[in-house]
XYZ file of C-alpha atoms in Angstrom:
739
model
C 0.000 0.000 0.000
C 1.094 3.545 -0.628
C -0.611 6.847 0.067
C 0.332 10.517 0.140
C -1.160 13.950 0.625
C 0.315 17.287 -0.370
C -0.943 20.820 0.193
C 0.479 23.861 -1.572
C -0.520 27.443 -0.818
C 0.916 30.452 -2.570
C 0.427 34.182 -2.072
C 2.565 36.100 -4.519
C 2.750 39.740 -5.419
C 2.378 40.498 -9.105
C 3.771 43.870 -10.167
C 2.123 45.798 -12.992
C 3.481 48.876 -14.773
C 0.874 50.249 -17.150
C -0.327 53.272 -19.052
C -3.617 54.884 -18.043
C -5.131 58.233 -19.124
C -4.379 61.372 -17.155
C -7.147 63.296 -15.407
C -6.942 65.892 -18.180
C -7.539 63.249 -20.829
C -10.481 61.699 -18.949
C -12.418 64.918 -19.468
C -11.724 64.929 -23.214
C -8.970 67.556 -23.051
C -5.957 66.587 -25.212
C -4.386 70.043 -25.386
C -0.614 69.710 -25.455
C -0.948 65.924 -25.689
C -2.189 65.033 -29.176
C -3.889 66.887 -32.034
C -7.358 65.310 -32.337
C -9.895 65.627 -35.133
C -13.667 65.245 -35.347
C -14.536 61.856 -36.959
C -17.946 63.150 -38.065
C -16.380 65.921 -40.159
C -14.853 63.585 -42.736
C -14.931 64.894 -46.310
C -13.052 64.479 -49.552
C -9.874 66.482 -50.059
C -10.276 68.524 -53.260
C -6.513 68.897 -53.529
C -5.759 65.148 -53.465
C -7.454 62.333 -55.394
C -8.697 59.693 -52.962
C -7.676 62.004 -50.107
C -9.774 63.030 -47.118
C -9.894 65.834 -44.567
C -11.246 66.264 -41.035
C -11.834 69.308 -38.864
C -9.644 69.625 -35.807
C -11.387 69.987 -32.443
C -10.799 73.561 -31.184
C -7.991 73.545 -28.607
C -7.932 69.750 -29.001
C -10.868 69.589 -26.596
C -13.860 67.301 -27.134
C -17.067 69.214 -26.263
C -18.821 67.792 -23.218
C -21.948 67.168 -25.287
C -19.977 64.832 -27.566
C -18.550 62.647 -24.790
C -20.104 59.197 -24.560
C -21.849 58.678 -21.170
C -20.905 55.000 -21.339
C -17.244 55.813 -21.978
C -17.230 58.267 -19.062
C -18.437 55.505 -16.725
C -15.650 53.291 -18.019
C -12.843 55.849 -17.637
C -14.039 56.551 -14.091
C -12.770 53.051 -13.273
C -9.209 54.212 -13.928
C -7.383 55.415 -10.802
C -5.414 58.640 -10.820
C -2.079 58.420 -12.616
C 0.793 58.391 -10.115
C 3.162 60.506 -12.208
C 2.482 63.186 -14.865
C 4.033 61.077 -17.649
C 1.806 59.936 -20.519
C 3.206 56.390 -20.545
C 4.011 53.853 -17.801
C 2.357 56.149 -15.292
C 0.687 53.647 -12.965
C 2.446 51.006 -10.861
C 0.493 48.486 -8.798
C 1.033 45.304 -6.826
C -1.706 42.701 -6.452
C -1.795 39.342 -4.718
C -2.061 36.209 -6.832
C -3.511 33.301 -4.842
C -3.190 29.585 -5.453
C -4.272 26.681 -3.246
C -3.603 23.129 -4.406
C -4.340 19.774 -2.777
C -3.084 16.453 -4.130
C -3.506 12.873 -2.957
C -2.517 9.470 -4.340
C -3.443 5.937 -3.317
C -1.739 2.845 -4.730
C -2.136 -0.892 -4.151
C 0.341 -3.531 -5.368
C -0.703 -7.175 -5.119
C 1.278 -10.279 -6.040
C -1.532 -12.661 -6.958
C 0.931 -15.477 -7.618
C 4.500 -15.932 -8.677
C 3.467 -15.273 -12.292
C 0.677 -12.713 -11.790
C 1.116 -9.148 -10.597
C -1.508 -6.406 -10.211
C -1.534 -2.808 -9.160
C -4.098 -0.007 -8.991
C -3.567 3.715 -8.502
C -5.943 6.625 -7.970
C -4.802 10.264 -8.006
C -6.751 13.425 -7.232
C -5.829 17.108 -7.449
C -7.881 20.215 -6.675
C -6.443 23.631 -7.490
C -8.124 26.943 -6.802
C -6.570 30.211 -7.925
C -7.307 33.899 -8.111
C -5.552 35.935 -10.813
C -5.595 39.636 -9.918
C -5.919 42.548 -12.266
C -3.644 45.602 -12.231
C -6.322 48.094 -11.142
C -7.963 48.554 -7.719
C -11.659 47.833 -7.201
C -14.019 50.758 -7.777
C -16.919 50.273 -5.379
C -18.216 46.781 -6.107
C -16.850 46.761 -9.694
C -13.590 45.122 -10.741
C -12.083 47.259 -13.549
C -10.277 44.261 -15.048
C -7.335 45.847 -16.835
C -6.212 42.759 -18.755
C -7.229 40.652 -21.741
C -5.950 37.579 -19.890
C -7.804 35.332 -17.438
C -8.249 37.712 -14.522
C -10.573 36.274 -11.871
C -11.166 33.052 -9.896
C -10.589 29.596 -11.362
C -10.934 25.997 -10.210
C -9.246 22.965 -11.759
C -9.916 19.385 -10.701
C -7.941 16.439 -12.102
C -8.342 12.799 -11.186
C -7.262 9.502 -12.656
C -7.600 5.747 -12.096
C -5.023 3.305 -13.467
C -5.163 -0.518 -13.410
C -2.298 -2.785 -14.483
C -2.069 -6.575 -14.728
C 1.072 -8.525 -15.688
C 1.116 -12.256 -16.425
C 4.349 -14.177 -16.965
C 3.357 -16.696 -19.630
C 6.784 -18.321 -19.797
C 10.383 -17.373 -19.115
C 10.451 -15.850 -22.618
C 6.988 -14.266 -22.761
C 5.208 -11.621 -20.660
C 1.675 -10.295 -21.212
C 0.463 -6.966 -19.860
C -3.016 -5.431 -19.724
C -3.753 -1.843 -18.689
C -6.871 0.214 -18.189
C -7.205 3.853 -17.283
C -9.664 6.656 -16.729
C -8.878 10.344 -16.340
C -11.123 13.334 -15.793
C -10.122 16.972 -15.995
C -12.505 19.844 -15.320
C -12.033 23.605 -15.410
C -14.258 26.431 -14.202
C -12.819 29.896 -14.893
C -14.990 32.921 -14.079
C -14.692 36.669 -14.726
C -14.217 39.020 -11.728
C -17.680 40.602 -12.177
C -19.491 37.288 -12.639
C -23.137 37.499 -11.570
C -23.310 41.312 -11.858
C -24.874 43.012 -14.889
C -22.368 45.857 -14.993
C -22.632 46.460 -18.756
C -26.375 46.896 -18.424
C -25.840 49.404 -15.597
C -23.389 51.318 -17.807
C -25.981 51.540 -20.586
C -24.795 48.983 -23.181
C -27.946 47.358 -24.591
C -28.176 43.559 -24.700
C -24.674 42.902 -23.334
C -25.842 41.093 -20.161
C -28.499 38.559 -21.147
C -27.923 35.710 -18.690
C -25.524 34.517 -16.010
C -22.916 33.378 -18.535
C -22.830 36.834 -20.162
C -22.840 38.769 -16.888
C -19.997 41.114 -16.036
C -18.461 44.116 -17.804
C -17.927 44.164 -21.579
C -14.227 44.326 -22.442
C -12.918 47.433 -24.207
C -9.370 47.419 -25.568
C -7.892 50.866 -26.179
C -4.677 50.913 -28.179
C -1.812 52.164 -26.034
C -3.789 52.050 -22.778
C -4.772 49.492 -20.188
C -7.991 47.721 -21.256
C -11.119 47.788 -19.101
C -13.716 45.099 -18.414
C -13.827 41.349 -17.978
C -11.771 39.247 -20.344
C -13.771 38.193 -23.373
C -12.488 34.621 -23.134
C -14.215 33.751 -19.863
C -16.203 32.095 -18.403
C -14.665 28.768 -19.418
C -16.215 25.452 -18.432
C -14.460 22.257 -19.518
C -15.071 18.587 -18.747
C -12.619 16.163 -20.337
C -13.012 12.384 -19.828
C -10.623 9.842 -21.324
C -10.968 6.049 -21.203
C -7.917 4.025 -22.241
C -7.297 0.297 -22.734
C -3.935 -1.231 -23.671
C -2.512 -4.682 -24.161
C 0.993 -5.836 -25.011
C 2.986 -9.046 -25.408
C 6.763 -9.179 -24.977
C 8.741 -12.143 -26.295
C 12.495 -12.640 -25.800
C 14.516 -15.256 -27.645
C 18.179 -15.406 -28.518
C 19.187 -11.935 -29.704
C 15.651 -10.579 -30.191
C 13.207 -8.902 -27.854
C 9.927 -8.452 -29.694
C 7.052 -6.406 -28.306
C 3.634 -6.035 -29.929
C 0.506 -4.353 -28.649
C -2.599 -2.275 -29.211
C -4.007 0.879 -27.626
C -7.569 2.223 -27.668
C -8.722 5.547 -26.256
C -12.184 7.086 -26.109
C -12.350 10.821 -25.429
C -15.366 12.783 -24.210
C -14.838 16.521 -24.364
C -17.299 19.219 -23.349
C -16.229 22.837 -23.512
C -18.319 25.960 -23.117
C -16.290 29.021 -23.968
C -17.767 32.166 -25.455
C -14.797 34.235 -26.635
C -16.929 37.378 -26.427
C -20.274 36.412 -24.922
C -20.882 39.855 -23.406
C -19.392 41.596 -26.431
C -16.039 43.165 -27.178
C -15.040 46.627 -28.392
C -11.643 47.745 -29.653
C -10.529 51.337 -30.183
C -7.611 52.925 -32.005
C -6.600 56.392 -33.189
C -7.974 56.124 -36.741
C -11.185 58.083 -36.132
C -9.496 61.040 -34.436
C -6.399 61.452 -36.597
C -5.763 63.680 -39.592
C -6.351 61.401 -42.623
C -4.432 63.749 -44.910
C -1.265 63.275 -42.864
C -0.611 67.044 -42.793
C -0.613 67.047 -38.976
C 1.898 64.486 -37.703
C 1.252 62.216 -34.696
C -2.415 63.134 -34.660
C -5.246 61.108 -33.186
C -5.472 59.110 -29.971
C -7.276 55.870 -29.141
C -8.516 57.329 -25.839
C -10.112 60.216 -27.726
C -11.867 57.757 -30.057
C -13.071 55.862 -26.991
C -14.426 58.964 -25.256
C -16.393 59.737 -28.405
C -17.750 56.180 -28.282
C -16.662 55.114 -31.787
C -15.076 51.622 -31.822
C -12.761 50.415 -34.550
C -14.253 46.902 -34.240
C -17.234 45.419 -32.444
C -17.699 41.721 -31.770
C -19.938 39.317 -29.999
C -19.857 35.550 -30.278
C -22.374 33.431 -28.379
C -22.412 29.667 -28.218
C -26.027 28.498 -28.025
C -25.207 24.890 -27.003
C -22.737 23.057 -24.775
C -21.227 20.676 -27.353
C -20.430 17.144 -26.189
C -17.582 16.118 -28.473
C -16.449 12.534 -29.021
C -13.162 11.282 -30.454
C -11.427 7.883 -30.598
C -7.782 6.910 -31.009
C -6.621 3.443 -32.062
C -3.045 2.234 -32.372
C -1.189 -1.026 -33.010
C 2.539 -1.568 -33.016
C 5.353 -4.105 -33.177
C 8.999 -3.541 -32.286
C 12.102 -5.694 -32.328
C 15.159 -4.850 -30.245
C 17.794 -6.908 -32.050
C 21.210 -7.396 -30.510
C 23.120 -8.017 -33.733
C 26.425 -8.417 -31.924
C 28.030 -7.547 -28.638
C 28.704 -4.056 -30.012
C 25.640 -3.341 -32.147
C 21.954 -3.164 -31.226
C 19.150 -2.251 -33.617
C 15.664 -1.036 -32.721
C 13.213 -1.745 -35.559
C 9.527 -1.003 -35.315
C 6.379 0.222 -36.959
C 3.227 1.747 -35.518
C -0.184 2.432 -37.064
C -2.469 5.078 -35.580
C -5.999 6.249 -36.240
C -7.497 9.469 -34.927
C -11.178 9.740 -35.735
C -12.629 13.147 -36.638
C -14.728 14.918 -34.030
C -18.403 14.014 -33.663
C -21.025 15.467 -31.314
C -23.547 13.498 -29.268
C -26.525 15.278 -30.859
C -24.853 16.331 -34.166
C -24.642 19.946 -32.948
C -21.585 20.824 -35.015
C -21.152 22.128 -38.521
C -18.656 23.107 -41.149
C -18.276 25.111 -44.333
C -17.720 23.935 -47.882
C -15.910 26.787 -49.605
C -15.904 25.119 -53.008
C -19.666 24.524 -52.995
C -20.447 27.769 -51.191
C -22.624 26.283 -48.463
C -22.720 25.543 -44.762
C -22.775 21.947 -43.557
C -24.675 20.641 -40.533
C -23.680 17.222 -39.194
C -26.213 14.487 -39.881
C -28.397 16.597 -42.193
C -28.880 16.608 -45.970
C -26.451 13.767 -46.493
C -23.647 15.345 -44.447
C -21.657 12.899 -42.304
C -21.672 13.042 -38.515
C -18.146 14.467 -38.764
C -19.511 17.443 -40.763
C -17.590 16.433 -43.853
C -14.174 15.951 -42.233
C -12.641 12.710 -43.598
C -10.859 9.985 -41.646
C -7.131 9.652 -42.314
C -6.330 5.917 -42.377
C -2.727 6.156 -43.619
C -0.874 7.011 -40.422
C 2.033 4.574 -40.626
C 4.927 5.393 -38.312
C 8.202 3.529 -38.882
C 10.853 3.604 -36.171
C 14.556 2.881 -36.480
C 17.339 3.205 -33.963
C 20.813 1.850 -33.328
C 23.538 1.835 -30.710
C 27.077 0.931 -31.810
C 29.850 0.490 -29.279
C 32.796 1.560 -31.375
C 35.257 1.014 -28.489
C 34.939 0.436 -24.740
C 34.763 4.206 -24.263
C 32.955 5.350 -27.443
C 29.328 4.816 -28.452
C 27.496 6.071 -31.531
C 23.696 6.235 -31.345
C 21.095 7.338 -33.838
C 17.459 7.082 -34.732
C 14.622 8.091 -37.006
C 10.897 8.007 -36.434
C 7.587 9.468 -37.501
C 5.087 10.581 -34.887
C 1.443 11.292 -35.708
C -0.288 13.911 -33.589
C -4.047 14.105 -32.888
C -5.833 17.363 -33.654
C -6.545 19.537 -30.638
C -10.054 19.623 -29.178
C -10.332 23.346 -28.556
C -13.033 25.806 -29.511
C -11.816 26.065 -33.105
C -11.830 22.339 -33.870
C -15.192 21.935 -32.122
C -16.684 23.384 -35.327
C -19.218 25.553 -33.557
C -21.138 26.939 -36.525
C -24.638 28.129 -37.429
C -27.325 27.378 -36.346
C -25.638 26.636 -32.990
C -24.016 30.062 -32.659
C -24.929 33.728 -32.681
C -22.218 36.079 -33.869
C -21.680 39.713 -34.656
C -18.614 41.362 -36.177
C -18.446 45.010 -37.206
C -15.152 46.233 -38.647
C -15.029 49.887 -39.603
C -12.840 51.499 -42.219
C -10.186 53.929 -40.892
C -12.361 56.863 -42.026
C -16.026 56.482 -41.088
C -17.519 55.013 -37.882
C -20.674 52.973 -38.403
C -21.644 52.208 -34.796
C -21.137 53.514 -31.269
C -21.092 52.223 -27.711
C -24.674 53.320 -27.151
C -25.863 51.070 -29.994
C -24.939 48.007 -27.943
C -25.686 44.635 -29.494
C -28.732 43.100 -31.149
C -30.491 40.272 -29.355
C -28.726 36.998 -30.191
C -30.524 34.757 -32.630
C -29.202 31.545 -34.218
C -26.915 32.362 -37.101
C -28.459 31.586 -40.458
C -27.186 28.688 -42.536
C -28.112 30.551 -45.726
C -24.803 31.502 -47.423
C -26.272 34.879 -48.371
C -27.360 35.666 -44.803
C -24.782 34.086 -42.506
C -22.780 36.845 -40.817
C -20.023 37.412 -38.296
C -17.218 34.882 -37.962
C -17.316 31.118 -38.307
C -15.229 28.172 -37.087
C -14.506 25.400 -39.560
C -12.287 22.420 -40.304
C -10.638 21.572 -43.587
C -12.486 19.055 -45.768
C -9.156 17.575 -46.893
C -7.960 16.945 -43.348
C -4.660 15.178 -42.844
C -3.174 14.013 -39.562
C -0.261 16.194 -38.385
C 3.064 14.409 -38.306
C 6.596 15.043 -37.112
C 9.691 13.362 -38.531
C 12.360 13.203 -35.842
C 15.953 12.097 -36.288
C 19.153 12.325 -34.301
C 22.766 11.187 -34.236
C 24.786 11.170 -30.998
C 28.436 10.435 -30.297
C 29.222 9.603 -26.649
C 32.768 9.506 -25.310
C 33.995 8.459 -21.883
C 36.906 10.716 -20.954
C 37.456 9.638 -17.330
C 36.201 7.055 -14.867
C 33.023 8.988 -14.099
C 33.007 11.628 -16.824
C 31.242 11.375 -20.183
C 30.810 13.877 -23.008
C 28.448 13.709 -25.969
C 27.575 15.681 -29.071
C 24.270 15.310 -30.928
C 22.549 16.538 -34.027
C 18.768 16.644 -33.530
C 16.248 17.462 -36.223
C 12.469 17.586 -36.476
C 10.350 18.303 -39.544
C 6.714 19.112 -38.819
C 4.216 18.679 -41.632
C 0.424 18.918 -41.962
C 0.337 20.956 -38.768
C -3.122 22.165 -37.758
C -3.110 25.926 -37.943
C -6.058 28.240 -37.550
C -5.998 30.445 -40.632
C -8.469 33.177 -41.561
C -9.101 32.415 -45.222
C -11.527 35.328 -45.695
C -9.350 38.378 -45.190
C -9.771 41.170 -47.701
C -7.187 42.341 -50.162
C -5.557 45.636 -49.104
C -7.402 48.715 -50.252
C -9.599 51.679 -49.335
C -13.275 51.617 -48.525
C -15.458 48.961 -46.892
C -13.756 45.671 -46.111
C -16.647 43.285 -46.789
C -16.773 43.558 -50.616
C -13.043 42.826 -50.863
C -13.044 39.633 -48.777
C -11.882 36.461 -50.527
C -15.298 34.775 -50.370
C -17.487 37.877 -50.553
C -19.448 36.572 -53.553
C -20.354 33.261 -51.877
C -20.804 34.591 -48.321
C -21.359 38.357 -48.631
C -22.052 38.965 -44.916
C -19.479 36.592 -43.467
C -16.398 38.269 -42.006
C -13.796 35.837 -40.683
C -13.669 32.186 -41.754
C -11.328 30.585 -39.246
C -10.254 27.425 -41.040
C -8.629 24.701 -38.943
C -6.438 23.305 -41.688
C -3.536 20.886 -41.920
C -1.164 23.049 -43.948
C 1.331 24.253 -41.354
C 5.017 23.382 -41.527
C 7.969 23.707 -39.200
C 11.673 22.853 -39.168
C 13.901 22.413 -36.122
C 17.644 21.745 -36.169
C 19.950 21.667 -33.173
C 23.449 20.876 -31.989
C 23.331 19.529 -28.442
C 26.453 19.013 -26.316
C 26.533 17.424 -22.884
C 29.068 16.856 -20.107
C 28.128 14.471 -17.304
C 30.033 13.716 -14.102
C 28.288 10.761 -12.509
C 28.054 10.439 -8.763
C 31.586 10.145 -7.386
C 32.882 11.333 -4.033
C 29.536 12.951 -3.411
C 29.513 15.045 -6.601
C 26.970 14.704 -9.400
C 27.152 17.262 -12.221
C 25.570 17.680 -15.633
C 26.183 20.513 -18.097
C 24.565 20.845 -21.511
C 24.539 23.393 -24.293
C 22.053 23.654 -27.177
C 22.451 25.688 -30.328
C 19.184 25.543 -32.298
C 16.956 27.210 -34.840
C 13.199 26.719 -35.286
C 11.136 28.050 -38.214
C 7.397 27.689 -38.824
C 4.312 29.401 -40.207
C 2.002 28.867 -37.232
C 0.275 32.252 -37.073
C -3.013 31.395 -35.305
C -6.285 33.303 -35.085
C -8.443 33.732 -32.004
C -11.866 32.093 -31.924
C -13.724 35.300 -31.156
C -14.229 36.598 -34.655
C -11.173 38.836 -34.774
C -7.557 38.161 -35.721
C -5.404 37.304 -32.760
C -4.208 40.206 -30.635
C -0.996 38.280 -30.076
C 2.488 39.235 -31.238
C 1.940 38.339 -34.909
C -1.622 38.877 -36.136
C -2.319 37.405 -39.563
C -1.644 39.892 -42.350
C -3.367 38.360 -45.350
C -4.268 35.060 -46.990
C -0.698 34.799 -48.310
C 0.893 32.133 -46.087
C 4.430 32.951 -47.186
C 4.201 36.283 -45.356
C 3.748 34.435 -42.052
C 6.702 32.057 -42.288
C 9.487 33.013 -39.914
C 11.216 32.234 -36.664
C 8.901 30.270 -34.380
C 7.757 31.498 -30.980
C 9.983 28.849 -29.398
C 13.076 29.776 -31.375
C 15.685 29.925 -28.612
C 19.091 29.958 -30.302
C 21.321 29.328 -27.287
C 20.716 27.567 -23.982
C 23.272 26.476 -21.377
C 22.269 24.568 -18.241
C 24.325 23.224 -15.339
C 22.820 20.913 -12.697
C 24.875 19.921 -9.669
C 24.454 18.070 -6.381
C 27.273 17.793 -3.856
C 27.113 15.817 -0.643
C 29.544 17.647 1.642
C 32.274 15.272 2.823
C 32.806 16.570 6.356
C 31.224 15.240 9.520
C 30.929 11.584 8.538
C 33.130 10.408 11.402
C 31.534 12.595 14.057
C 29.405 11.095 16.806
C 26.843 12.403 19.268
C 25.409 15.911 18.929
C 28.273 16.981 16.676
C 27.488 14.105 14.307
C 23.785 14.906 14.270
C 24.466 18.531 13.335
C 27.644 18.159 11.282
C 26.992 15.402 8.768
C 24.393 14.724 6.100
C 24.635 18.131 4.408
C 24.108 18.558 0.652
C 24.167 21.594 -1.606
C 22.444 21.785 -4.987
C 22.553 24.289 -7.804
C 20.899 24.985 -11.140
C 22.374 27.527 -13.566
C 20.411 28.505 -16.688
C 21.695 30.877 -19.375
C 19.367 31.348 -22.331
C 19.134 33.693 -25.278
C 15.940 35.680 -25.766
C 12.747 34.601 -27.476
C 11.664 35.964 -30.812
C 9.005 38.649 -31.130
C 7.199 40.617 -33.818
C 6.983 44.364 -34.330
C 3.366 45.310 -35.155
C 1.480 48.495 -35.856
C -0.860 49.562 -33.062
C -3.640 49.988 -35.628
C -4.048 48.420 -39.056
C -3.276 50.466 -42.171
C -3.761 47.779 -44.831
C -7.530 47.677 -44.183
C -7.762 43.912 -44.727
C -9.665 43.065 -41.536
C -6.496 41.420 -40.250
C -3.336 42.492 -38.512
C -0.663 44.877 -39.611
C 3.114 45.148 -39.550
C 5.202 48.185 -40.553
C 7.958 48.574 -43.096
C 11.414 47.608 -41.907
C 14.030 50.129 -43.037
C 16.886 49.127 -40.701
C 18.195 46.316 -38.566
C 16.144 47.106 -35.473
C 18.675 46.032 -32.861
C 20.825 48.277 -30.678
C 24.448 47.663 -29.627
C 23.636 48.455 -25.989
C 19.900 47.962 -25.394
C 18.293 48.988 -22.105
C 14.875 48.366 -20.554
C 13.933 51.912 -21.555
C 15.058 51.550 -25.189
C 15.446 47.951 -26.204
C 14.982 48.190 -29.987
C 15.787 50.819 -32.589
C 12.350 52.240 -33.370
C 13.862 54.245 -36.220
C 14.349 50.960 -38.069
C 10.585 50.758 -38.601
C 8.172 53.154 -40.235
C 4.459 53.139 -41.023
C 3.885 51.700 -44.470
C 1.699 53.650 -46.912
C -2.028 53.396 -46.296
C -3.701 50.302 -47.802
C -0.442 48.392 -48.172
C 1.073 45.474 -46.264
C 4.341 46.274 -44.515
C 7.479 44.300 -45.302
C 8.497 43.567 -41.694
C 8.568 39.812 -41.134
C 7.229 37.722 -38.306
C 9.400 37.206 -35.183
C 12.348 39.088 -36.669
C 13.739 40.422 -33.357
C 14.726 38.761 -30.091
C 13.938 39.719 -26.536
C 16.304 39.924 -23.570
C 18.362 36.927 -22.554
C 17.640 35.096 -19.307
C 20.087 34.286 -16.538
C 18.957 32.214 -13.581
C 20.734 30.654 -10.607
C 18.875 28.540 -8.046
C 20.570 27.069 -4.997
C 19.442 24.919 -2.075
C 20.939 23.320 1.038
C 19.617 20.015 2.423
C 20.274 18.342 5.748
C 19.196 14.777 6.507
C 18.615 13.535 10.046
C 18.625 9.758 10.577
C 15.779 9.320 13.076
C 15.658 5.536 12.898
C 17.010 2.814 10.676
C 14.019 3.108 8.314
C 13.108 6.745 8.892
C 14.789 9.980 7.859
C 13.854 13.621 8.171
C 14.972 16.017 5.432
C 15.304 19.721 6.198
């Protein structure tokens, strides 16, 4: 029998340095701050073809009668700036809470000399509270982040059964069964309070799931409201059954087996159930460009004119079902005393997603129609085919070239199941209700006071369906990774070994979320220029979950290992690597991702670049040293003087890649935007105040895509050193206390 219990409680201060509006700006006064123009005064410029003019607000002051009452209630949630600066003017510290409880129970039973059985059950409950950067205003939490601010609960549990039967001295059979359950409940800070309704936004708070405060993102300033991505409710059940047979004879050890998994996945996540507004400086700038650095996102917000408006409601809680089947055989063949081969092959099947009541759908771009599972001849997988050709060969070898030199290598293909998130759930009409309003940089078409229409099921008529839609490619392929490596190991001393390895991985058919309905760059309304405007004239974003992504990883890995000797254990390794991919990603809320590299256009080649995980250099040292003194001491001196150990971890790592983006789009495609790169962008001596050379980037001409690539610069390097000291007290022969 074995049992354990562990409790972990954490109270940690999170420090936030953010930009909030000054008291002068909250009243609509931008005198001496930014030149601001009246968005309702837009008119053609007679001196320039295709040019436009606006009238500047007198004294750069918005008249009180023009200020949005809803926006004024929002900006009242901002505290007073701590310093007169216009940027990084508010510093706060908030407490992040986490309480976790874990327990395990295990039983091992020797049924007979040839039959062994064990069972294990594990349970974990974690509750956390993620704070926002702004203090509470009365009974309202201002939010201040697009991340998951608020309380969350996660519960994980699993049961595992294992039975081993020794058939003969050469053959062993093993049967396994398992069940795991993972549930998540993440709530917004203002859950249960209809704050948006109190502020005057029509139809934002319709039920408990859409309660809270509608999120507004204001370019250059701290956002306000509850994150659009919560609440999140997830229940994930997995049932697994495995069987294997191992046979050893002469120089061969052959293992064959099969694996079956059944997955039940329920996820309710409305990316913008209470709505989402975003604001930039387009509506308050000088469109002619005669007045430089004009316009401000806070001014646009105070006027109540959003750049984009979204709402996405999920009208059902989909119960998704997926199965995974695998069979394999492997032979570990000891060819000679110096050479061992590992030969194997594995076949895997990952079934497409189905839903218990066929409440999923898809889109057929070629036919120009929406598909509903189980209706009008559409399969229960909503047209997504099953990929039966997932053959995975494996090859490996180990060659002892001399008593102190070993050469190892291997090659294998790994097939990866598609993720079960909100994109691949294929939540489509008529099971959704969506709204997406994207304005041109010149003319606002809606305001905060307009709110949102009442949600109704999205139409399946191609001419009427609107907003954004989730979909999965009808030529689905299973993602795969080809991995290969070659390692030379050399023993240089009795307890010291060095090795050098080349490691490569080629990712193909990776499932990316790609918006295939962006518009071509140009002036005027976006909708008529979208790729599928003729087939789906009212549809904005078509977020296609497609298997077209690629990635390449290559690395040189070097390792030095000093195995335990005289109390010292040490390992040092260095990796020099490069990773490239085109995984751009789009959020599921009807708007291109607000991440570091929003999608520019439907041209995939523009998104290929250094991957997010492209860390060029990494050096790690791990050490444990049992101090040699005190071993011969007795009595109190022995109790206090011996049994000491020191440990250390040193990590040196180059920075991660990042993308330089425009704060507001100029290409007018409905997607993201990057500037033109006119210089290198790096500085010889960067500081936290000026890390990149901003002069190396400039705004590209209006209605064009900038030439700056994705993830072209690298952030600061990381240096970490962790140390610990242990002392062991021998209480009894079978009992020790570690301090």
